[in-house]
Amino acid sequence: MRLPFPERVPFVPTFAFAAVLCAIQLYQGTSSVFALFSFFYILVAAQAFNVAGGFSHTSGAFVFFNATLGVIVGLCLKAYLGEPADSNLLAPLLTIEVYFVGMCMMLLAVFLSKKVSTKHSILGKMITDDKLQTATVGCLIAGILVNAAGSVLPGGNGSVLSALNQINRFFPLAAILGVINTIRRSGGTRSVNLPVLLAVSFMFAIGALGFSKEGMFAPFACWLLAAASQRYWLSRRQIVVIILVIIFIFRYLVPYSQYGRNLRDENGGMNFSLSLNLLLNLGYVRQQYLESAADAYDERIYGYFNTSQGFFDRLEMFAIDDALINETEQFGTFGFSPIIMGLENMVPHFIWKDKPQVLIGNIWAHEIGLLSNEDTSTGVSFSSTASAFHLLGWAGIFFLAPAIWFILFVLFDSLCGDIRKSPWGLLVLVLYVHAAPEGDLPSLMYMYVYTSFGIVFAGLMGAYVMPILGTFFIGPEGITIRTGAPVRSIPNRLLRSASSEN
C-alpha cells in the first residue's frame, strides 16, 4: 500500500460520505438542522482542502487537521456509538452554525491567500540530496547538545537558552530529513536508518519523561508525514507493525500520559524514577487510569459522549467549544483585548524583560466553570473558530478569524512552498496536528513570529550548518543521487531482428 499524500479529495466520495453520515444522524434522532449543517460543513471543508492544494501546502494541512480532529472525528464517533450528534451540548444549533460559517470563511481565507502567496518557496530547496545524510547527523548532534545544555545550564525567561529552546526543531528535522534521505537512497525499500532511530528515540524519551502525549506522538507524526510526502510503499509486514504500534499507543501510552501527569503535579514536577516505574507497569497504569477516568467522566461538567471514550475524547472540540459559544450567547462577547495581548506576546523576552504571561485559555476555562478559582496555571485549548466567536461574536467569525487565517496561510505557504519538493513545510505540518484543531486565535498569532522564525532557522541551519557539523562525525559524503532513466519497451522491429538471428 502506498502512503497517501493527497492534493485533493474527489467530490463524489466526499458527498457520499457526508450523505451517509447525515442519514445515520437523522436515524439516531439528531435534529435535521444540525445534521444538514454537518453535511454541508464536510463539503465546504473538502473544498477548502482542495483549493489549498491538499497536503502539498501547509494551508491545506491546516484545513484538514482543523476539520477532522476538531469536528468530523467527533461526529463519526457519535454515529458509531449510536448517540444523537447534537446530544450533550448546551447550544448545539448555534455551535454547528458557528463551525459551518467559520469553515466557509476559512475557504475564503484560503482562496485569497493563493492570490497573494509567492509562487516559489522563499526557503526553496536549499538542501541537496547529497547533503541530506550529513544534515541529518548534524541536526541529531545539535539536538543532543541543546537539550543537554537545557538540563545543565541555568535558563529562565529572556535568556539565550530559553530563546534557543523556543526555536529548537533539531530532533524533528533530523527525523524528517533522515526518512526522506533513506527512502531516496534505498529506492523506496527502506525508510529508517540509525540517525532516524536515534532522533525519534530522543523525542519519545523527552515526551515520555514529561508525560506529554504530543511529545510521544511527534516521532510517529514525523515519520508518517515524511514517508507520505515521498509516497512510500508499505509492505504487509510494515502495515501490521504500524497497526500494533497504534494499538499500543492508544491502549497504554495515552493512559500513561494522563495518569502520570496527575502524579507529576502532586510531586511538583518531572520525576525520572516515577516515569520509569510507570513505564514498567503499563498494565497497572492503564487499569488505574480507566477507573479514575470513568469516575471523572461521570462527574464531568462538559463531555460530548455519554461515556468516556479515552483518547477519543481529545479528538474533538465540540464539548469545550460549545461551552464557550454558549457562554458568549448568554453573557456577551469577551472583547478585543486577547488580540492586543497576542500582539504583545510577539515581543521576545530579551527585549521586554517583564512581559506579562497571560493564559487566555485558563481565563476562558474559568468563565465556563471548568476550573476552580485557585487554578491559574492549567492551560485549556479552544479552537480558533470558537475563540473568534467568543471575542467579537459573528463579527469575529466574518472578519477577525479570516484575517488571522489569511496571514497564517500566506506566511507559511510562501516560506515553505510545495512540501513535496522541500522538507521545511513538514515541520509546520507536525505542529499543525495540534495547533490547527486546538489553537485559539492568540496562539496562531504567536506562530507568526516564533514558529516562522523557527522554520527559517531550521532551514538555514539544516541546509548550511548541519551538513558541516555532520561531516565531522561521518566524514564528507560525496555520493550523488542520480535518477535512473525509465525502462522503455523494446521496439517490435528489434524483437523481429533478434528472433530471425536465432
PDB file of C-alpha atoms in Angstrom, residues 83-290:
ATOM      1  CA  GLU A  83     -25.785   8.764  20.050  1.00  0.00           C
ATOM      2  CA  PRO A  84     -27.549  11.769  18.504  1.00  0.00           C
ATOM      3  CA  ALA A  85     -24.897  14.170  17.233  1.00  0.00           C
ATOM      4  CA  ASP A  86     -26.497  17.156  18.991  1.00  0.00           C
ATOM      5  CA  SER A  87     -26.716  15.496  22.414  1.00  0.00           C
ATOM      6  CA  ASN A  88     -24.648  16.590  25.441  1.00  0.00           C
ATOM      7  CA  LEU A  89     -24.301  20.127  24.037  1.00  0.00           C
ATOM      8  CA  LEU A  90     -25.550  23.372  25.581  1.00  0.00           C
ATOM      9  CA  ALA A  91     -26.164  25.227  22.316  1.00  0.00           C
ATOM     10  CA  PRO A  92     -25.944  22.572  19.579  1.00  0.00           C
ATOM     11  CA  LEU A  93     -27.531  24.517  16.715  1.00  0.00           C
ATOM     12  CA  LEU A  94     -25.536  27.677  17.384  1.00  0.00           C
ATOM     13  CA  THR A  95     -22.307  25.673  17.710  1.00  0.00           C
ATOM     14  CA  ILE A  96     -22.712  23.849  14.402  1.00  0.00           C
ATOM     15  CA  GLU A  97     -23.707  27.140  12.732  1.00  0.00           C
ATOM     16  CA  VAL A  98     -20.521  28.765  14.048  1.00  0.00           C
ATOM     17  CA  TYR A  99     -18.466  25.820  12.792  1.00  0.00           C
ATOM     18  CA  PHE A 100     -20.101  25.900   9.351  1.00  0.00           C
ATOM     19  CA  VAL A 101     -19.786  29.659   8.805  1.00  0.00           C
ATOM     20  CA  GLY A 102     -16.263  29.527  10.188  1.00  0.00           C
ATOM     21  CA  MET A 103     -15.292  26.862   7.635  1.00  0.00           C
ATOM     22  CA  CYS A 104     -16.849  28.951   4.849  1.00  0.00           C
ATOM     23  CA  MET A 105     -14.694  31.891   5.917  1.00  0.00           C
ATOM     24  CA  MET A 106     -11.648  29.613   6.117  1.00  0.00           C
ATOM     25  CA  LEU A 107     -12.355  28.639   2.498  1.00  0.00           C
ATOM     26  CA  LEU A 108     -12.396  32.345   1.625  1.00  0.00           C
ATOM     27  CA  ALA A 109      -9.119  32.893   3.507  1.00  0.00           C
ATOM     28  CA  VAL A 110      -7.507  30.007   1.611  1.00  0.00           C
ATOM     29  CA  PHE A 111      -8.754  31.328  -1.739  1.00  0.00           C
ATOM     30  CA  LEU A 112      -7.455  34.844  -1.107  1.00  0.00           C
ATOM     31  CA  SER A 113      -4.142  33.584   0.256  1.00  0.00           C
ATOM     32  CA  LYS A 114      -3.491  31.747  -3.013  1.00  0.00           C
ATOM     33  CA  LYS A 115      -3.708  35.084  -4.815  1.00  0.00           C
ATOM     34  CA  VAL A 116      -1.043  36.637  -2.594  1.00  0.00           C
ATOM     35  CA  SER A 117       1.352  33.811  -1.644  1.00  0.00           C
ATOM     36  CA  THR A 118       4.608  33.605  -3.579  1.00  0.00           C
ATOM     37  CA  LYS A 119       4.654  31.126  -6.446  1.00  0.00           C
ATOM     38  CA  HIS A 120       8.002  29.720  -5.332  1.00  0.00           C
ATOM     39  CA  SER A 121       9.121  28.878  -1.818  1.00  0.00           C
ATOM     40  CA  ILE A 122      11.162  31.599  -0.099  1.00  0.00           C
ATOM     41  CA  LEU A 123      13.276  28.959   1.593  1.00  0.00           C
ATOM     42  CA  GLY A 124      13.347  26.887  -1.564  1.00  0.00           C
ATOM     43  CA  LYS A 125      15.147  23.598  -1.857  1.00  0.00           C
ATOM     44  CA  MET A 126      18.227  24.828  -0.047  1.00  0.00           C
ATOM     45  CA  ILE A 127      19.485  21.358   0.748  1.00  0.00           C
ATOM     46  CA  THR A 128      20.564  18.931  -1.966  1.00  0.00           C
ATOM     47  CA  ASP A 129      20.138  15.169  -1.844  1.00  0.00           C
ATOM     48  CA  ASP A 130      23.855  14.532  -1.436  1.00  0.00           C
ATOM     49  CA  LYS A 131      23.869  16.555   1.819  1.00  0.00           C
ATOM     50  CA  LEU A 132      20.804  15.002   3.411  1.00  0.00           C
ATOM     51  CA  GLN A 133      22.771  12.387   5.335  1.00  0.00           C
ATOM     52  CA  THR A 134      25.273  14.818   6.882  1.00  0.00           C
ATOM     53  CA  ALA A 135      22.465  17.288   7.612  1.00  0.00           C
ATOM     54  CA  THR A 136      20.543  14.534   9.415  1.00  0.00           C
ATOM     55  CA  VAL A 137      23.518  13.648  11.595  1.00  0.00           C
ATOM     56  CA  GLY A 138      24.267  17.323  12.234  1.00  0.00           C
ATOM     57  CA  CYS A 139      20.692  18.010  13.380  1.00  0.00           C
ATOM     58  CA  LEU A 140      20.834  14.953  15.640  1.00  0.00           C
ATOM     59  CA  ILE A 141      24.064  16.131  17.295  1.00  0.00           C
ATOM     60  CA  ALA A 142      22.747  19.700  17.632  1.00  0.00           C
ATOM     61  CA  GLY A 143      19.545  18.426  19.244  1.00  0.00           C
ATOM     62  CA  ILE A 144      21.523  16.400  21.776  1.00  0.00           C
ATOM     63  CA  LEU A 145      23.744  19.381  22.627  1.00  0.00           C
ATOM     64  CA  VAL A 146      20.842  21.835  23.011  1.00  0.00           C
ATOM     65  CA  ASN A 147      18.801  19.502  25.212  1.00  0.00           C
ATOM     66  CA  ALA A 148      21.864  18.617  27.290  1.00  0.00           C
ATOM     67  CA  ALA A 149      22.600  22.307  27.790  1.00  0.00           C
ATOM     68  CA  GLY A 150      18.999  22.901  28.810  1.00  0.00           C
ATOM     69  CA  SER A 151      19.237  20.320  31.570  1.00  0.00           C
ATOM     70  CA  VAL A 152      22.575  21.576  32.917  1.00  0.00           C
ATOM     71  CA  LEU A 153      22.826  25.332  32.342  1.00  0.00           C
ATOM     72  CA  PRO A 154      20.596  27.878  34.087  1.00  0.00           C
ATOM     73  CA  GLY A 155      17.815  29.211  31.905  1.00  0.00           C
ATOM     74  CA  GLY A 156      14.818  31.407  32.514  1.00  0.00           C
ATOM     75  CA  ASN A 157      12.697  33.855  30.550  1.00  0.00           C
ATOM     76  CA  GLY A 158      14.798  36.187  28.442  1.00  0.00           C
ATOM     77  CA  SER A 159      17.902  34.006  28.435  1.00  0.00           C
ATOM     78  CA  VAL A 160      19.661  32.856  25.285  1.00  0.00           C
ATOM     79  CA  LEU A 161      18.931  29.248  26.208  1.00  0.00           C
ATOM     80  CA  SER A 162      15.218  29.989  26.572  1.00  0.00           C
ATOM     81  CA  ALA A 163      15.147  31.636  23.141  1.00  0.00           C
ATOM     82  CA  LEU A 164      17.013  28.692  21.614  1.00  0.00           C
ATOM     83  CA  ASN A 165      14.593  26.195  23.157  1.00  0.00           C
ATOM     84  CA  GLN A 166      11.639  28.007  21.580  1.00  0.00           C
ATOM     85  CA  ILE A 167      13.073  27.548  18.086  1.00  0.00           C
ATOM     86  CA  ASN A 168      14.706  24.171  18.728  1.00  0.00           C
ATOM     87  CA  ARG A 169      13.434  21.865  15.953  1.00  0.00           C
ATOM     88  CA  PHE A 170      16.597  19.788  15.553  1.00  0.00           C
ATOM     89  CA  PHE A 171      15.234  16.349  16.519  1.00  0.00           C
ATOM     90  CA  PRO A 172      12.090  16.610  14.324  1.00  0.00           C
ATOM     91  CA  LEU A 173      14.205  17.956  11.456  1.00  0.00           C
ATOM     92  CA  ALA A 174      16.709  15.101  11.872  1.00  0.00           C
ATOM     93  CA  ALA A 175      13.863  12.577  11.720  1.00  0.00           C
ATOM     94  CA  ILE A 176      12.252  14.189   8.660  1.00  0.00           C
ATOM     95  CA  LEU A 177      15.488  14.640   6.701  1.00  0.00           C
ATOM     96  CA  GLY A 178      16.637  11.133   7.650  1.00  0.00           C
ATOM     97  CA  VAL A 179      13.412   9.482   6.471  1.00  0.00           C
ATOM     98  CA  ILE A 180      13.477  11.356   3.152  1.00  0.00           C
ATOM     99  CA  ASN A 181      17.161  10.553   2.658  1.00  0.00           C
ATOM    100  CA  THR A 182      16.704   6.843   3.435  1.00  0.00           C
ATOM    101  CA  ILE A 183      13.737   6.466   1.088  1.00  0.00           C
ATOM    102  CA  ARG A 184      15.534   8.190  -1.782  1.00  0.00           C
ATOM    103  CA  ARG A 185      18.815   6.350  -1.284  1.00  0.00           C
ATOM    104  CA  SER A 186      17.191   2.932  -0.986  1.00  0.00           C
ATOM    105  CA  GLY A 187      14.899   3.461  -3.949  1.00  0.00           C
ATOM    106  CA  GLY A 188      11.872   3.202  -1.666  1.00  0.00           C
ATOM    107  CA  THR A 189      12.806  -0.090   0.014  1.00  0.00           C
ATOM    108  CA  ARG A 190      13.615   1.421   3.444  1.00  0.00           C
ATOM    109  CA  SER A 191      12.507   4.490   5.401  1.00  0.00           C
ATOM    110  CA  VAL A 192      14.555   4.364   8.614  1.00  0.00           C
ATOM    111  CA  ASN A 193      18.275   4.466   9.366  1.00  0.00           C
ATOM    112  CA  LEU A 194      20.296   4.788  12.580  1.00  0.00           C
ATOM    113  CA  PRO A 195      20.159   8.611  12.880  1.00  0.00           C
ATOM    114  CA  VAL A 196      16.367   8.483  12.421  1.00  0.00           C
ATOM    115  CA  LEU A 197      16.034   5.834  15.121  1.00  0.00           C
ATOM    116  CA  LEU A 198      18.149   7.906  17.499  1.00  0.00           C
ATOM    117  CA  ALA A 199      16.245  11.128  16.769  1.00  0.00           C
ATOM    118  CA  VAL A 200      12.796   9.597  17.279  1.00  0.00           C
ATOM    119  CA  SER A 201      14.035   7.771  20.387  1.00  0.00           C
ATOM    120  CA  PHE A 202      15.224  11.026  21.953  1.00  0.00           C
ATOM    121  CA  MET A 203      11.947  12.738  21.022  1.00  0.00           C
ATOM    122  CA  PHE A 204       9.925   9.908  22.525  1.00  0.00           C
ATOM    123  CA  ALA A 205      12.042   9.826  25.695  1.00  0.00           C
ATOM    124  CA  ILE A 206      11.612  13.580  26.259  1.00  0.00           C
ATOM    125  CA  GLY A 207       7.856  13.263  25.719  1.00  0.00           C
ATOM    126  CA  ALA A 208       7.565  10.212  27.973  1.00  0.00           C
ATOM    127  CA  LEU A 209       9.509  11.807  30.826  1.00  0.00           C
ATOM    128  CA  GLY A 210       7.276  14.869  30.587  1.00  0.00           C
ATOM    129  CA  PHE A 211       4.070  12.775  30.288  1.00  0.00           C
ATOM    130  CA  SER A 212       3.346  14.634  27.056  1.00  0.00           C
ATOM    131  CA  LYS A 213       1.058  12.928  24.528  1.00  0.00           C
ATOM    132  CA  GLU A 214       2.123  15.428  21.890  1.00  0.00           C
ATOM    133  CA  GLY A 215       5.779  14.712  22.626  1.00  0.00           C
ATOM    134  CA  MET A 216       5.290  10.946  22.370  1.00  0.00           C
ATOM    135  CA  PHE A 217       3.202  11.177  19.181  1.00  0.00           C
ATOM    136  CA  ALA A 218       5.536  13.640  17.435  1.00  0.00           C
ATOM    137  CA  PRO A 219       8.134  10.986  16.414  1.00  0.00           C
ATOM    138  CA  PHE A 220       5.440   8.883  14.723  1.00  0.00           C
ATOM    139  CA  ALA A 221       3.999  12.008  13.059  1.00  0.00           C
ATOM    140  CA  CYS A 222       7.441  12.989  11.723  1.00  0.00           C
ATOM    141  CA  TRP A 223       7.988   9.555  10.186  1.00  0.00           C
ATOM    142  CA  LEU A 224       4.463   9.282   8.790  1.00  0.00           C
ATOM    143  CA  LEU A 225       4.348  12.728   7.180  1.00  0.00           C
ATOM    144  CA  ALA A 226       7.875  12.467   5.762  1.00  0.00           C
ATOM    145  CA  ALA A 227       7.235   8.983   4.355  1.00  0.00           C
ATOM    146  CA  ALA A 228       3.853  10.013   2.931  1.00  0.00           C
ATOM    147  CA  SER A 229       5.409  13.051   1.222  1.00  0.00           C
ATOM    148  CA  GLN A 230       7.652  10.609  -0.671  1.00  0.00           C
ATOM    149  CA  ARG A 231       4.690   8.295  -1.416  1.00  0.00           C
ATOM    150  CA  TYR A 232       6.446   5.478   0.432  1.00  0.00           C
ATOM    151  CA  TRP A 233       5.200   1.962  -0.299  1.00  0.00           C
ATOM    152  CA  LEU A 234       4.277  -0.038   2.822  1.00  0.00           C
ATOM    153  CA  SER A 235       4.669  -3.807   2.852  1.00  0.00           C
ATOM    154  CA  ARG A 236       2.147  -6.030   4.644  1.00  0.00           C
ATOM    155  CA  ARG A 237       4.591  -6.556   7.491  1.00  0.00           C
ATOM    156  CA  GLN A 238       5.029  -2.812   7.935  1.00  0.00           C
ATOM    157  CA  ILE A 239       1.258  -2.292   7.927  1.00  0.00           C
ATOM    158  CA  VAL A 240       0.895  -4.891  10.679  1.00  0.00           C
ATOM    159  CA  VAL A 241       3.670  -3.224  12.706  1.00  0.00           C
ATOM    160  CA  ILE A 242       2.039   0.204  12.322  1.00  0.00           C
ATOM    161  CA  ILE A 243      -1.324  -1.171  13.457  1.00  0.00           C
ATOM    162  CA  LEU A 244       0.294  -2.769  16.508  1.00  0.00           C
ATOM    163  CA  VAL A 245       2.118   0.482  17.332  1.00  0.00           C
ATOM    164  CA  ILE A 246      -1.133   2.460  17.089  1.00  0.00           C
ATOM    165  CA  ILE A 247      -2.903  -0.045  19.350  1.00  0.00           C
ATOM    166  CA  PHE A 248      -0.050   0.163  21.858  1.00  0.00           C
ATOM    167  CA  ILE A 249      -0.150   3.966  21.840  1.00  0.00           C
ATOM    168  CA  PHE A 250      -3.893   4.162  22.385  1.00  0.00           C
ATOM    169  CA  ARG A 251      -4.072   1.288  24.864  1.00  0.00           C
ATOM    170  CA  TYR A 252      -1.065   2.079  27.056  1.00  0.00           C
ATOM    171  CA  LEU A 253       0.731   5.346  26.301  1.00  0.00           C
ATOM    172  CA  VAL A 254      -2.337   7.605  26.424  1.00  0.00           C
ATOM    173  CA  PRO A 255      -3.333   6.287  29.886  1.00  0.00           C
ATOM    174  CA  TYR A 256       0.311   6.538  30.987  1.00  0.00           C
ATOM    175  CA  SER A 257       0.476  10.173  29.914  1.00  0.00           C
ATOM    176  CA  GLN A 258      -2.722  11.269  31.638  1.00  0.00           C
ATOM    177  CA  TYR A 259      -2.221   9.227  34.801  1.00  0.00           C
ATOM    178  CA  GLY A 260       1.428  10.233  35.149  1.00  0.00           C
ATOM    179  CA  ARG A 261       0.613  13.900  34.596  1.00  0.00           C
ATOM    180  CA  ASN A 262      -1.676  13.853  37.613  1.00  0.00           C
ATOM    181  CA  LEU A 263       1.035  12.266  39.760  1.00  0.00           C
ATOM    182  CA  ARG A 264       3.618  14.700  38.430  1.00  0.00           C
ATOM    183  CA  ASP A 265       1.504  17.599  39.585  1.00  0.00           C
ATOM    184  CA  GLU A 266       1.304  16.083  43.038  1.00  0.00           C
ATOM    185  CA  ASN A 267       5.061  15.566  43.142  1.00  0.00           C
ATOM    186  CA  GLY A 268       5.796  19.081  41.910  1.00  0.00           C
ATOM    187  CA  GLY A 269       7.458  18.339  38.570  1.00  0.00           C
ATOM    188  CA  MET A 270       9.179  15.822  36.336  1.00  0.00           C
ATOM    189  CA  ASN A 271      10.492  12.733  38.097  1.00  0.00           C
ATOM    190  CA  PHE A 272      12.653  10.229  36.243  1.00  0.00           C
ATOM    191  CA  SER A 273      12.114   7.410  38.737  1.00  0.00           C
ATOM    192  CA  LEU A 274       8.359   7.970  38.638  1.00  0.00           C
ATOM    193  CA  SER A 275       8.323   7.845  34.829  1.00  0.00           C
ATOM    194  CA  LEU A 276      10.410   4.671  34.765  1.00  0.00           C
ATOM    195  CA  ASN A 277       8.241   2.997  37.380  1.00  0.00           C
ATOM    196  CA  LEU A 278       5.048   3.762  35.467  1.00  0.00           C
ATOM    197  CA  LEU A 279       6.544   2.649  32.140  1.00  0.00           C
ATOM    198  CA  LEU A 280       7.460  -0.684  33.694  1.00  0.00           C
ATOM    199  CA  ASN A 281       3.884  -1.171  34.941  1.00  0.00           C
ATOM    200  CA  LEU A 282       1.782  -0.042  31.979  1.00  0.00           C
ATOM    201  CA  GLY A 283      -0.938  -2.627  32.639  1.00  0.00           C
ATOM    202  CA  TYR A 284      -1.490  -1.347  36.171  1.00  0.00           C
ATOM    203  CA  VAL A 285      -1.333   2.263  34.968  1.00  0.00           C
ATOM    204  CA  ARG A 286      -3.983   1.582  32.348  1.00  0.00           C
ATOM    205  CA  GLN A 287      -6.304  -0.013  34.906  1.00  0.00           C
ATOM    206  CA  GLN A 288      -5.921   2.879  37.337  1.00  0.00           C
ATOM    207  CA  TYR A 289      -6.452   5.408  34.582  1.00  0.00           C
ATOM    208  CA  LEU A 290      -9.644   3.768  33.326  1.00  0.00           C
TER     209      LEU A 290
END
